[in-house]
PDB file of C-alpha atoms in Angstrom:
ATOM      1  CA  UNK W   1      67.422 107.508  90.136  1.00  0.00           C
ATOM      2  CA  UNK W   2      65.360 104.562  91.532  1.00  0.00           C
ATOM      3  CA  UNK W   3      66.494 102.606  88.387  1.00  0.00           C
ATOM      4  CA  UNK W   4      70.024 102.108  89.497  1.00  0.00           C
ATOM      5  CA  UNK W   5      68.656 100.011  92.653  1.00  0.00           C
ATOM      6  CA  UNK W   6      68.367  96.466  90.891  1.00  0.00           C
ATOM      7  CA  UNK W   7      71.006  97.126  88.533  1.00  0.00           C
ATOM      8  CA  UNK W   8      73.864  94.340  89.015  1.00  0.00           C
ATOM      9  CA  UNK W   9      77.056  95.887  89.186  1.00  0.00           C
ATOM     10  CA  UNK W  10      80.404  95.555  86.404  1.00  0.00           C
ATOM     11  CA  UNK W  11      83.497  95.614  87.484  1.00  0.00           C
ATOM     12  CA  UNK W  12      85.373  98.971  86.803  1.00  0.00           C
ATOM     13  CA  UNK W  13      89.271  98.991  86.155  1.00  0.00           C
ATOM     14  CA  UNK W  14      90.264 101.696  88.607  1.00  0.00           C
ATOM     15  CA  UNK W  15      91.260 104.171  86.283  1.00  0.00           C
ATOM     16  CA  UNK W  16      94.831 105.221  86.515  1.00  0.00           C
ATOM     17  CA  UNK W  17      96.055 109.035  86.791  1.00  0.00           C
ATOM     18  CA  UNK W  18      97.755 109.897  83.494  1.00  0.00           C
ATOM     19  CA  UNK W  19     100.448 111.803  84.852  1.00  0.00           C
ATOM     20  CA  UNK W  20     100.584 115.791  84.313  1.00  0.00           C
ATOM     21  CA  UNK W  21     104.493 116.158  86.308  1.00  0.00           C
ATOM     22  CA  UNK W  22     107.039 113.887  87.545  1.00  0.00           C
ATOM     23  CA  UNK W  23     105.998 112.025  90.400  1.00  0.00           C
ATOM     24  CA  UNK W  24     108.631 112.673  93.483  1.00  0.00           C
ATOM     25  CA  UNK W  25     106.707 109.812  95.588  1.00  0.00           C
ATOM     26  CA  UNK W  26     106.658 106.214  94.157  1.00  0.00           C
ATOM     27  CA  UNK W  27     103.446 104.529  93.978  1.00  0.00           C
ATOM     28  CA  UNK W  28     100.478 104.566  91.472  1.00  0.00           C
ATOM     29  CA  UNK W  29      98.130 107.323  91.179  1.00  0.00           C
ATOM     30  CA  UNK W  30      94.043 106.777  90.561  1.00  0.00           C
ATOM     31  CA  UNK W  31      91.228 109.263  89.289  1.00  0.00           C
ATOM     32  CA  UNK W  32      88.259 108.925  91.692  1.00  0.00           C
ATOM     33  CA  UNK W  33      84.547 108.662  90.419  1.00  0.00           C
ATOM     34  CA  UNK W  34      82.988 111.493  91.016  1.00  0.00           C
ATOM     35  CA  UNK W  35      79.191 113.053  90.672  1.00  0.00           C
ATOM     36  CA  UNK W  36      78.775 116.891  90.441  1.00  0.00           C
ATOM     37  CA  UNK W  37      75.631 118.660  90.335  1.00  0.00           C
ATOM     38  CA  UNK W  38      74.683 121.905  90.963  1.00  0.00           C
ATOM     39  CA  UNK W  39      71.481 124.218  92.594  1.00  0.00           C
ATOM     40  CA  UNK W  40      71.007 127.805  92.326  1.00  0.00           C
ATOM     41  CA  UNK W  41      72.870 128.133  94.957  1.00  0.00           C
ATOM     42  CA  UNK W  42      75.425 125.452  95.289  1.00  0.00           C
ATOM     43  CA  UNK W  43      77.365 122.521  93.818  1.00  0.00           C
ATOM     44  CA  UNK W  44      77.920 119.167  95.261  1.00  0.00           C
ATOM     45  CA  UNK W  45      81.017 116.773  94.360  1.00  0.00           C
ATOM     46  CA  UNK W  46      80.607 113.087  95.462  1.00  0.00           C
ATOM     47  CA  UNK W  47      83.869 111.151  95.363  1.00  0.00           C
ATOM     48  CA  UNK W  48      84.620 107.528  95.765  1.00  0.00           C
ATOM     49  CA  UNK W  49      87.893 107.570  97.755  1.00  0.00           C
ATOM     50  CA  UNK W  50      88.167 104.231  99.237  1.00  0.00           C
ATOM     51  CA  UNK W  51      90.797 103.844 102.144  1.00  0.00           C
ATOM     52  CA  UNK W  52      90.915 107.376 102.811  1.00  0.00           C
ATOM     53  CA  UNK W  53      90.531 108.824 106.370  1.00  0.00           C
ATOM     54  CA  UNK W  54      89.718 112.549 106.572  1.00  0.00           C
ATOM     55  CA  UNK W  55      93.323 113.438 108.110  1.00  0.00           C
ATOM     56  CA  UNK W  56      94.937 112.303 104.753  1.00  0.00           C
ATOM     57  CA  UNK W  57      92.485 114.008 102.634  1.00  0.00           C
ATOM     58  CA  UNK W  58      93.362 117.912 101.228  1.00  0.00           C
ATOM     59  CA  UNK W  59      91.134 119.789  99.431  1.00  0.00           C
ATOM     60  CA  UNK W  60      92.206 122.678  97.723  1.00  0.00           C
ATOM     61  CA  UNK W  61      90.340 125.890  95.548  1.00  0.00           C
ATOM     62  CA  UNK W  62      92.606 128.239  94.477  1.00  0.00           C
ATOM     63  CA  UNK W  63      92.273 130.457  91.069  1.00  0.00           C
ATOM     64  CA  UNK W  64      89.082 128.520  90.085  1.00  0.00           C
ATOM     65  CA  UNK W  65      90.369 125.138  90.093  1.00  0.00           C
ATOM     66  CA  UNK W  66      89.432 122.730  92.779  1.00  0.00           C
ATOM     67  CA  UNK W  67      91.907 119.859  93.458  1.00  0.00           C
ATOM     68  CA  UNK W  68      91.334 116.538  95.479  1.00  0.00           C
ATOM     69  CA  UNK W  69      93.618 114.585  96.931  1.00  0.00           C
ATOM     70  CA  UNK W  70      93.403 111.626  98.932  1.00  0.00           C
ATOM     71  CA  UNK W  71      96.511 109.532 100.542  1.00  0.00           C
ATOM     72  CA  UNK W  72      95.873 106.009 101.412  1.00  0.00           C
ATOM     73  CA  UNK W  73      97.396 103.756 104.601  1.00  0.00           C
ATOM     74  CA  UNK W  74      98.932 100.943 103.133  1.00  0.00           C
ATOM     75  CA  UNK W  75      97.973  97.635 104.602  1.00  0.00           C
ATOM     76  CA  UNK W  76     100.347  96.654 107.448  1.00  0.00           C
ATOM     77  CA  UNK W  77     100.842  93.063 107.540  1.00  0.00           C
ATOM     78  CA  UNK W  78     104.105  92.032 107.228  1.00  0.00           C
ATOM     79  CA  UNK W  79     102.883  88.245 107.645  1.00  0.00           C
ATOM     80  CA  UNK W  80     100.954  88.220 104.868  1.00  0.00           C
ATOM     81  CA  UNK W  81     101.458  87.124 101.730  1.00  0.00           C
ATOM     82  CA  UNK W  82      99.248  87.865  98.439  1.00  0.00           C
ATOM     83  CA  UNK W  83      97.886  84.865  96.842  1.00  0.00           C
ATOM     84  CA  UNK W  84      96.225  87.247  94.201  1.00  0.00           C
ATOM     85  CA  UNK W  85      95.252  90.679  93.286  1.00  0.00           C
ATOM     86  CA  UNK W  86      92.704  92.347  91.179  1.00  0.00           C
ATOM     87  CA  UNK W  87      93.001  95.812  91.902  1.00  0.00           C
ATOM     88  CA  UNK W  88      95.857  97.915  93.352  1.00  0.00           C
ATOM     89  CA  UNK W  89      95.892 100.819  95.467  1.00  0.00           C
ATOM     90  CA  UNK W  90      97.594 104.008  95.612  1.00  0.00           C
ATOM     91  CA  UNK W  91      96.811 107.857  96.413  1.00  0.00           C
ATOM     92  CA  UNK W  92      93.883 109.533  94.721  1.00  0.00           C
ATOM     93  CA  UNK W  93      94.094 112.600  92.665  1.00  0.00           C
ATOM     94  CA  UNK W  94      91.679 115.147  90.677  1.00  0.00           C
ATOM     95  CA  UNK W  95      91.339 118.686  89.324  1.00  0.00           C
ATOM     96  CA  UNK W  96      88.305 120.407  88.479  1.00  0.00           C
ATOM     97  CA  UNK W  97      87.833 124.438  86.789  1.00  0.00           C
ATOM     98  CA  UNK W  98      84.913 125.657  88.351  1.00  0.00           C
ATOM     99  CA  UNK W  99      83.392 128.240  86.482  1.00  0.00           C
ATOM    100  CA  UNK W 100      81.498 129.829  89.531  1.00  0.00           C
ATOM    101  CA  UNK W 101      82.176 131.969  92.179  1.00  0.00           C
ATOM    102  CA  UNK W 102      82.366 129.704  95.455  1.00  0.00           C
ATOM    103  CA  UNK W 103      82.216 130.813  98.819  1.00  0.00           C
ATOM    104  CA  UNK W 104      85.147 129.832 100.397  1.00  0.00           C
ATOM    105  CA  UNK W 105      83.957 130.623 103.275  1.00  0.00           C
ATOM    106  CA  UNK W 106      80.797 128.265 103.614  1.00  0.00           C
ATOM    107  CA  UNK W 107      82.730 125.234 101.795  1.00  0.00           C
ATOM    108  CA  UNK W 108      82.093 121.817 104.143  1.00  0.00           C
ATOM    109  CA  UNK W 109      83.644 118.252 103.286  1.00  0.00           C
ATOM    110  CA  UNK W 110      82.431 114.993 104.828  1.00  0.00           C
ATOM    111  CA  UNK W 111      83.877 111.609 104.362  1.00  0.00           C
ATOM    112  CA  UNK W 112      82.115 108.721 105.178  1.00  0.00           C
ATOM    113  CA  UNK W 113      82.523 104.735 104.139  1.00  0.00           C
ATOM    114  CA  UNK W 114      85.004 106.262 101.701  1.00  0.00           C
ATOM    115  CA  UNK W 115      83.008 108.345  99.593  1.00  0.00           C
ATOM    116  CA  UNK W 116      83.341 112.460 100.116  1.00  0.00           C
ATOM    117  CA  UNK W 117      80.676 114.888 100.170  1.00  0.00           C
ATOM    118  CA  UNK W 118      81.556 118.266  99.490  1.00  0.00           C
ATOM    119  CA  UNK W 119      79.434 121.487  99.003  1.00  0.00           C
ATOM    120  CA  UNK W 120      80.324 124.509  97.370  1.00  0.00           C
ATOM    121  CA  UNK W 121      78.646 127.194  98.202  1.00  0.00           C
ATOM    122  CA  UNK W 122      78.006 130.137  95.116  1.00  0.00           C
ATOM    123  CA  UNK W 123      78.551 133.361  96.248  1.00  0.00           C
ATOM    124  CA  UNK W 124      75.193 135.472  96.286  1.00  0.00           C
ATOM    125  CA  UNK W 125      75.124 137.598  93.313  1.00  0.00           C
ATOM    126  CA  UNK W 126      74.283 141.157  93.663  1.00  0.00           C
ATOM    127  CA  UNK W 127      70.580 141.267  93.237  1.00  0.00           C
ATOM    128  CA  UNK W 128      70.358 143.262  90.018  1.00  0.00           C
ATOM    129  CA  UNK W 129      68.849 147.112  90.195  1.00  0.00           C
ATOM    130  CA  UNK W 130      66.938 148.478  88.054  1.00  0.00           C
ATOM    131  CA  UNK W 131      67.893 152.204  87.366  1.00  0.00           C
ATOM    132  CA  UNK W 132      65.169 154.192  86.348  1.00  0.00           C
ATOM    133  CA  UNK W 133      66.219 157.790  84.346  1.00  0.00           C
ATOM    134  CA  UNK W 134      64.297 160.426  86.031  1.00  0.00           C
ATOM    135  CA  UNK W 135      63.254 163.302  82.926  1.00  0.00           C
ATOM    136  CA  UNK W 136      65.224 166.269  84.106  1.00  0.00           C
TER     137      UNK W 136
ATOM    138  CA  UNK I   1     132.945 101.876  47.175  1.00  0.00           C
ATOM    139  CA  UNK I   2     130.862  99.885  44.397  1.00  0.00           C
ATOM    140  CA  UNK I   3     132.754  96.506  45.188  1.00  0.00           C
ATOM    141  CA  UNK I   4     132.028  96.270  48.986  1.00  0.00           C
ATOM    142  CA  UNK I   5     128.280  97.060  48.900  1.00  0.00           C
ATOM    143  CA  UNK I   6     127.784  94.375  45.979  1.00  0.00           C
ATOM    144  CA  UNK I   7     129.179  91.706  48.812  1.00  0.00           C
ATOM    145  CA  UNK I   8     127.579  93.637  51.861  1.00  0.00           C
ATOM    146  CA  UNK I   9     123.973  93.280  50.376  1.00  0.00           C
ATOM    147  CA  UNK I  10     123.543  90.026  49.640  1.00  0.00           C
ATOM    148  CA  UNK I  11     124.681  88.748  53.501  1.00  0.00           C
ATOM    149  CA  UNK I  12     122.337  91.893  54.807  1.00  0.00           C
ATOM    150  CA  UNK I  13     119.608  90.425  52.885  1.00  0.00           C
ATOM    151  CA  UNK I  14     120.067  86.689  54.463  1.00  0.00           C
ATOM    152  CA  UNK I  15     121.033  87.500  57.683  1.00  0.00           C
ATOM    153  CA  UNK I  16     118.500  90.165  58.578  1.00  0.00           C
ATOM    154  CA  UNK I  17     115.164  88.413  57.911  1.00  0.00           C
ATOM    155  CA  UNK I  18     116.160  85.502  60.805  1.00  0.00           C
ATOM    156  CA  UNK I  19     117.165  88.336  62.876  1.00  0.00           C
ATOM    157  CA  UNK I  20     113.499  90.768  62.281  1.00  0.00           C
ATOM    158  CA  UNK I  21     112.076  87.699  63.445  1.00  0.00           C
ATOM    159  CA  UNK I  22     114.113  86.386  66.187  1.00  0.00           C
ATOM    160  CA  UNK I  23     113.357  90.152  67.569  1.00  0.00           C
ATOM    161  CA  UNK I  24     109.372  89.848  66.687  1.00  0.00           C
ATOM    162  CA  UNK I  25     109.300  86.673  68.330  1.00  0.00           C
ATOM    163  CA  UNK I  26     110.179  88.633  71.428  1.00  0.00           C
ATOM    164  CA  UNK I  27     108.345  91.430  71.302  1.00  0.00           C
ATOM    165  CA  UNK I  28     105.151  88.936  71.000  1.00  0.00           C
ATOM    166  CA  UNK I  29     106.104  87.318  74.080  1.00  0.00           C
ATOM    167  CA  UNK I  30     106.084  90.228  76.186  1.00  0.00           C
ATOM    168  CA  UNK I  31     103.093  91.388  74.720  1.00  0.00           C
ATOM    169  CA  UNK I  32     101.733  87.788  76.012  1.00  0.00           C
ATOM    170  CA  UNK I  33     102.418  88.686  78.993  1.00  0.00           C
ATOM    171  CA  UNK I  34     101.032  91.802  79.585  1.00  0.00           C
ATOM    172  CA  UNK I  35      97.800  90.870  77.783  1.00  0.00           C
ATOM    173  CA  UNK I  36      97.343  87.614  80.269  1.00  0.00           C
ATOM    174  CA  UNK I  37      97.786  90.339  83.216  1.00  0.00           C
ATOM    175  CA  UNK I  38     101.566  87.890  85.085  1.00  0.00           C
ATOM    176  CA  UNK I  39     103.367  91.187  83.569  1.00  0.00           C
ATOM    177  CA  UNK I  40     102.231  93.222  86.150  1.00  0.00           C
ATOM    178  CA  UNK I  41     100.645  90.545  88.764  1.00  0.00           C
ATOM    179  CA  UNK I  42      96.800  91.442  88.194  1.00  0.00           C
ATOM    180  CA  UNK I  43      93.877  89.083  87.068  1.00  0.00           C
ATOM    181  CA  UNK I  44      90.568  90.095  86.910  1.00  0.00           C
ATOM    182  CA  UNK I  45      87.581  87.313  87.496  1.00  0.00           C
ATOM    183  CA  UNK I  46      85.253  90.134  85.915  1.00  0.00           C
ATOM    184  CA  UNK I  47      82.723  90.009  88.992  1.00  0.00           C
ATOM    185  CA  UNK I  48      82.315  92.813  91.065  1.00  0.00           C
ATOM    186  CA  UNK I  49      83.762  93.883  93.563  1.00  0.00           C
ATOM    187  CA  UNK I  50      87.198  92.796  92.538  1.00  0.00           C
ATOM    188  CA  UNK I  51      89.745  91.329  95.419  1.00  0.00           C
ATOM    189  CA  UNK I  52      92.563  90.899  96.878  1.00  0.00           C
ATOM    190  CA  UNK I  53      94.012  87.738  98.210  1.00  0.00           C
ATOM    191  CA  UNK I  54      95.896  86.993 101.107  1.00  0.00           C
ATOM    192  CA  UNK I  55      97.193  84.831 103.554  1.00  0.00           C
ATOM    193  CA  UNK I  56      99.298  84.133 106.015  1.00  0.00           C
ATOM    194  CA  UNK I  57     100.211  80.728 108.646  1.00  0.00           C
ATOM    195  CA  UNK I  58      96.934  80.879 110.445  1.00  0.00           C
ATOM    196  CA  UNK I  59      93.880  83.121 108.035  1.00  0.00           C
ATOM    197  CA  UNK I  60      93.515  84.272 104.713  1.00  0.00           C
ATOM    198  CA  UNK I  61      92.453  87.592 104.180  1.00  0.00           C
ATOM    199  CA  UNK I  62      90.221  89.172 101.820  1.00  0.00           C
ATOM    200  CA  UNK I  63      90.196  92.638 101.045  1.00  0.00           C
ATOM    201  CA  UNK I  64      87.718  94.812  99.071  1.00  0.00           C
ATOM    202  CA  UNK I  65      86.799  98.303  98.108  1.00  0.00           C
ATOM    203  CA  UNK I  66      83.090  99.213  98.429  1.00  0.00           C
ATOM    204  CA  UNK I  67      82.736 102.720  99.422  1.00  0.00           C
ATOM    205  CA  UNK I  68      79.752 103.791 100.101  1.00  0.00           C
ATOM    206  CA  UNK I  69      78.396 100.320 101.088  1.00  0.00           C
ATOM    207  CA  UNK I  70      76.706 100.757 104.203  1.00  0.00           C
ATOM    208  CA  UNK I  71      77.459  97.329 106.365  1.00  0.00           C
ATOM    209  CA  UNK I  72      74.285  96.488 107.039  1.00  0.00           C
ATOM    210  CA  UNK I  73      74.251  95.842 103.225  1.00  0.00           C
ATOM    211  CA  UNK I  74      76.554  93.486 103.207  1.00  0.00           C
ATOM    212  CA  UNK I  75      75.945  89.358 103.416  1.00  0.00           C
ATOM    213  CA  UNK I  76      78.949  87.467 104.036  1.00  0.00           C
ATOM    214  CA  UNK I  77      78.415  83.375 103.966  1.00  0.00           C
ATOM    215  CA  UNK I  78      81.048  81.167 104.376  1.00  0.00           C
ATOM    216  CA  UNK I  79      81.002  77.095 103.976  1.00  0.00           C
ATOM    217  CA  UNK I  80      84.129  74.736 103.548  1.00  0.00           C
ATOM    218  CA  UNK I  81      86.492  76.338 100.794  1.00  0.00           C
ATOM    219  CA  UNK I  82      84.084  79.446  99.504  1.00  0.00           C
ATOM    220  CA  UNK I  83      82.891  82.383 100.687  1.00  0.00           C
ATOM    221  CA  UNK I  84      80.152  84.501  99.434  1.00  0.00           C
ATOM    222  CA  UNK I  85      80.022  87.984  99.343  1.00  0.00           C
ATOM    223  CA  UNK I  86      77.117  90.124  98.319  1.00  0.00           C
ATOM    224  CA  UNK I  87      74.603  92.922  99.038  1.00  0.00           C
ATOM    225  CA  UNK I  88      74.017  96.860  97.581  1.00  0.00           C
ATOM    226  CA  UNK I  89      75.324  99.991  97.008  1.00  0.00           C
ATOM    227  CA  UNK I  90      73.156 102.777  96.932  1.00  0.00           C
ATOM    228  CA  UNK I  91      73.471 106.071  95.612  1.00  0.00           C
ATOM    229  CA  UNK I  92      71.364 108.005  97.317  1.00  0.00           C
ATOM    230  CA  UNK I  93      68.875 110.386  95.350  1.00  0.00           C
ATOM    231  CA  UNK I  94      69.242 114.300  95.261  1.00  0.00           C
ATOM    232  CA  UNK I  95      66.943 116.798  95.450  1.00  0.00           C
ATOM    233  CA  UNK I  96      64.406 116.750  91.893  1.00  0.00           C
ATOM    234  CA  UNK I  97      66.039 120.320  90.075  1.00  0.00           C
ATOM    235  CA  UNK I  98      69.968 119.125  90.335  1.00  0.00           C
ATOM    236  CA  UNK I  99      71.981 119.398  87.336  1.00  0.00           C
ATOM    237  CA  UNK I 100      74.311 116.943  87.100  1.00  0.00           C
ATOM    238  CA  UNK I 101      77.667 117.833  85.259  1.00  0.00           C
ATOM    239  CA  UNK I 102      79.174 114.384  85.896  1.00  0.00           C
ATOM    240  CA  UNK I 103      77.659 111.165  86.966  1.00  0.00           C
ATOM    241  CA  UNK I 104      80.197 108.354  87.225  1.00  0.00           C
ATOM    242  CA  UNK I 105      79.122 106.664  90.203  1.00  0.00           C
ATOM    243  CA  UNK I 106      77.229 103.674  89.610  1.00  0.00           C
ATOM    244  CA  UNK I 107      74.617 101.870  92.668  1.00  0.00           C
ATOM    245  CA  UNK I 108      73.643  98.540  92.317  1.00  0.00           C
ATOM    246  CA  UNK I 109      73.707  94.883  93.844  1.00  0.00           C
ATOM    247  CA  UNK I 110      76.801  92.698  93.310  1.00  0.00           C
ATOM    248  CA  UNK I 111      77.296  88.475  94.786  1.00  0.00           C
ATOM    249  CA  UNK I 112      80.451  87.067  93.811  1.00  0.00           C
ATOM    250  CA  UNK I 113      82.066  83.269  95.524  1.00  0.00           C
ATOM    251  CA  UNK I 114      85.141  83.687  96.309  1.00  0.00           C
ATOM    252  CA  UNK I 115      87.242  80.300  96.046  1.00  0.00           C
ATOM    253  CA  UNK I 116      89.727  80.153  98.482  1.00  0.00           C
ATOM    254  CA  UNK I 117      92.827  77.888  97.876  1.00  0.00           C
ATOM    255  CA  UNK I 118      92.472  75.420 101.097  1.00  0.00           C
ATOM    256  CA  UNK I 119      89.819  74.440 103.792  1.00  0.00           C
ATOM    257  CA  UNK I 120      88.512  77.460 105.934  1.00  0.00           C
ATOM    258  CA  UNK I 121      87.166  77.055 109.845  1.00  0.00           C
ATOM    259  CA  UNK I 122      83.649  78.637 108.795  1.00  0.00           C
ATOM    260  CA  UNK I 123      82.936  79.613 112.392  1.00  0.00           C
ATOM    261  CA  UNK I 124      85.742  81.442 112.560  1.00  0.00           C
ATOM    262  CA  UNK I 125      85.192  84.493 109.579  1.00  0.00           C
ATOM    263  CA  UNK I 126      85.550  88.028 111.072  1.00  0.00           C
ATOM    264  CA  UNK I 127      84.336  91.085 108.630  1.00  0.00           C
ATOM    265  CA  UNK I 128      85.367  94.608 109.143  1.00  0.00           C
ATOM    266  CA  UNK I 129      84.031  97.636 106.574  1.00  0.00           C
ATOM    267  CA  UNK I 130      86.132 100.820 107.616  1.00  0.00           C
ATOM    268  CA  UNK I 131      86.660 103.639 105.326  1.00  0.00           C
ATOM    269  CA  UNK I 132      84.979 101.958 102.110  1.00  0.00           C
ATOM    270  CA  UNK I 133      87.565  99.119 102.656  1.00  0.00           C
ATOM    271  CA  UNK I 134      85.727  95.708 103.549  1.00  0.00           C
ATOM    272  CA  UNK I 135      88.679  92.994 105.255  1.00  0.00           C
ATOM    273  CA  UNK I 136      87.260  89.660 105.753  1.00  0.00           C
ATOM    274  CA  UNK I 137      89.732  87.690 108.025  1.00  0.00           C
ATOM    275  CA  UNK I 138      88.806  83.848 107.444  1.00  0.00           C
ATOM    276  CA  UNK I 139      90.429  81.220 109.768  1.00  0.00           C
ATOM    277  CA  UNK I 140      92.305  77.777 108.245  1.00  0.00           C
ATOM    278  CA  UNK I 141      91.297  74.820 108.799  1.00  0.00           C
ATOM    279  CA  UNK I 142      93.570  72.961 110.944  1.00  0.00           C
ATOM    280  CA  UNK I 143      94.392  70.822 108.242  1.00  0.00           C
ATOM    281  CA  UNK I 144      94.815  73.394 105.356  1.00  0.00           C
ATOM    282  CA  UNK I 145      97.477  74.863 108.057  1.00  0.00           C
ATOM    283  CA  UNK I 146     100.960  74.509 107.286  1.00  0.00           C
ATOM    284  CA  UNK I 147     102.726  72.113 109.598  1.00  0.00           C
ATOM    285  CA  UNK I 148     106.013  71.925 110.932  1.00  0.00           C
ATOM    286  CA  UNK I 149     108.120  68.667 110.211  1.00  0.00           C
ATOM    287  CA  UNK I 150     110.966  67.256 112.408  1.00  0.00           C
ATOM    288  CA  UNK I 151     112.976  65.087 111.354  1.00  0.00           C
ATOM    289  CA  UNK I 152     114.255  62.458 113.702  1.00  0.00           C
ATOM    290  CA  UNK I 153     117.661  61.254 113.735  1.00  0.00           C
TER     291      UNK I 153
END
């Protein structure tokens, strides 16, 4: 999509986790921005995870579902003080079905200037056989 | 049973409409203040990326999140009390023959001035992208720096 390159871009609100439990932790929770595609033989989620380092990042794909979650360092400055805010910041969460057999196996995740890369491998199907009735 | 509601509904009637609105009034206030964002602390200028603000006795530091900005994107001017802050973020292109199930990320170029509250030491602006988080660390000017008074005796 060479389009997007002179694009200006808006402003998005972060958008905030509507929560499925009771939180035990205080703090707010965000949805990351994600892109998923898929090949024959894989599928690829992109997430925007700002402030996350890969030790504070778990990935998990049990029963289908594929969750993310990414904790965040606060900022340590005791010293300062805010003169303003426009966005806040807080641990990332997500949950995906996947409808395809993955190969857990083969699964690799890369984080870089905040935004993960991970593949999921599909499992290779059987090839299919065709059976052929011999006349007795 | 008759007798008592005949005198309870007229003072129902006068005293509750003062009190409905007494209690509107309120509610309209706090809805004020959510609306103009001091309920929870958060304005938005509406220019990308948004910001946070702060200082403390010697710099004032900006903080952003750009993930995925490479920093050789970036273009960070400063002059006497702004600071301008632009460049790209590119999503890189896939393979032709993806099928795309989501597509939420967005690439594109952003420039926004940033108005700082006092006088800034331009020479003295230190940038630092790590993680997707961009911290811009911008010296005071020596006068915009809080001073210390004594008082003599």
């Amino acid at each position: 999509m060479a389009a997007t390159d002179n694009k200006e871009l808006k402003v998005r609100e972060k958008q905030e986790l509507a929560q499925p439990a009771e939180q035990t932790r205080p703090g707010v929770i965000f949805t990351p921005s994600v892109d998923i595609f898929e090949t024959d033989h894989d599928i690829t989620l992109l997430a925007d995870m700002p402030g996350v380092v890969p030790e504070n990042l778990s990935i998990d794909l049990r029963d289908n579902t594929l969750t993310l979650e990414g904790d965040i360092a606060p900022v340590d400055a005791p010293q300062e003080e805010m003169v303003y805010a426009e966005y806040s910041t807080g641990r990332y969460y997500r949950q995906f079905s996947l409808s395809e057999m993955i190969d857990q196996a083969k699964i690799d995740a890369q984080i870089k200037d905040g935004v993960l890369r991970l593949s999921l491998p599909k499992v290779a199907k059987a090839t299919p056989r065709k059976i052929t009735v011999k006349a007795a | 049973m008759i007798y008592r509601s005949m005198y309870g509904v007229p003072a129902w009637r006068v005293r509750r409409p003062f009190y409905e609105l007494d209690r509107m009034q309120r509610q309209m206030d706090r809805l004020l203040d959510a609306f103009s964002g001091q309920g929870e602390g958060r304005i938005s200028a509406g220019v990308f990326p948004p910001i946070n603000l702060s200082e403390d006795q010697e710099n004032y530091f900006i903080r952003a999140e750009l993930p995925g900005v490479e920093a050789g994107k970036l273009d960070i001017q400063a002059t006497g009390q702004s600071l301008t802050l632009s460049g790209e973020r590119k999503i890189a292109e896939e393979n032709s023959g993806v099928r795309y199930h989501r597509r939420e990320r967005e690439g594109g170029t952003f420039s926004r001035v940033i108005s700082l509250p006092g006088d800034i030491n331009a020479e003295k602006v230190d940038a630092e992208l790590a993680n997707g988080v961009l911290t811009i660390k911008i010296a005071k000017a020596e006068a915009a720096k809080p001073k210390q008074i004594t008082v003599r005796h």
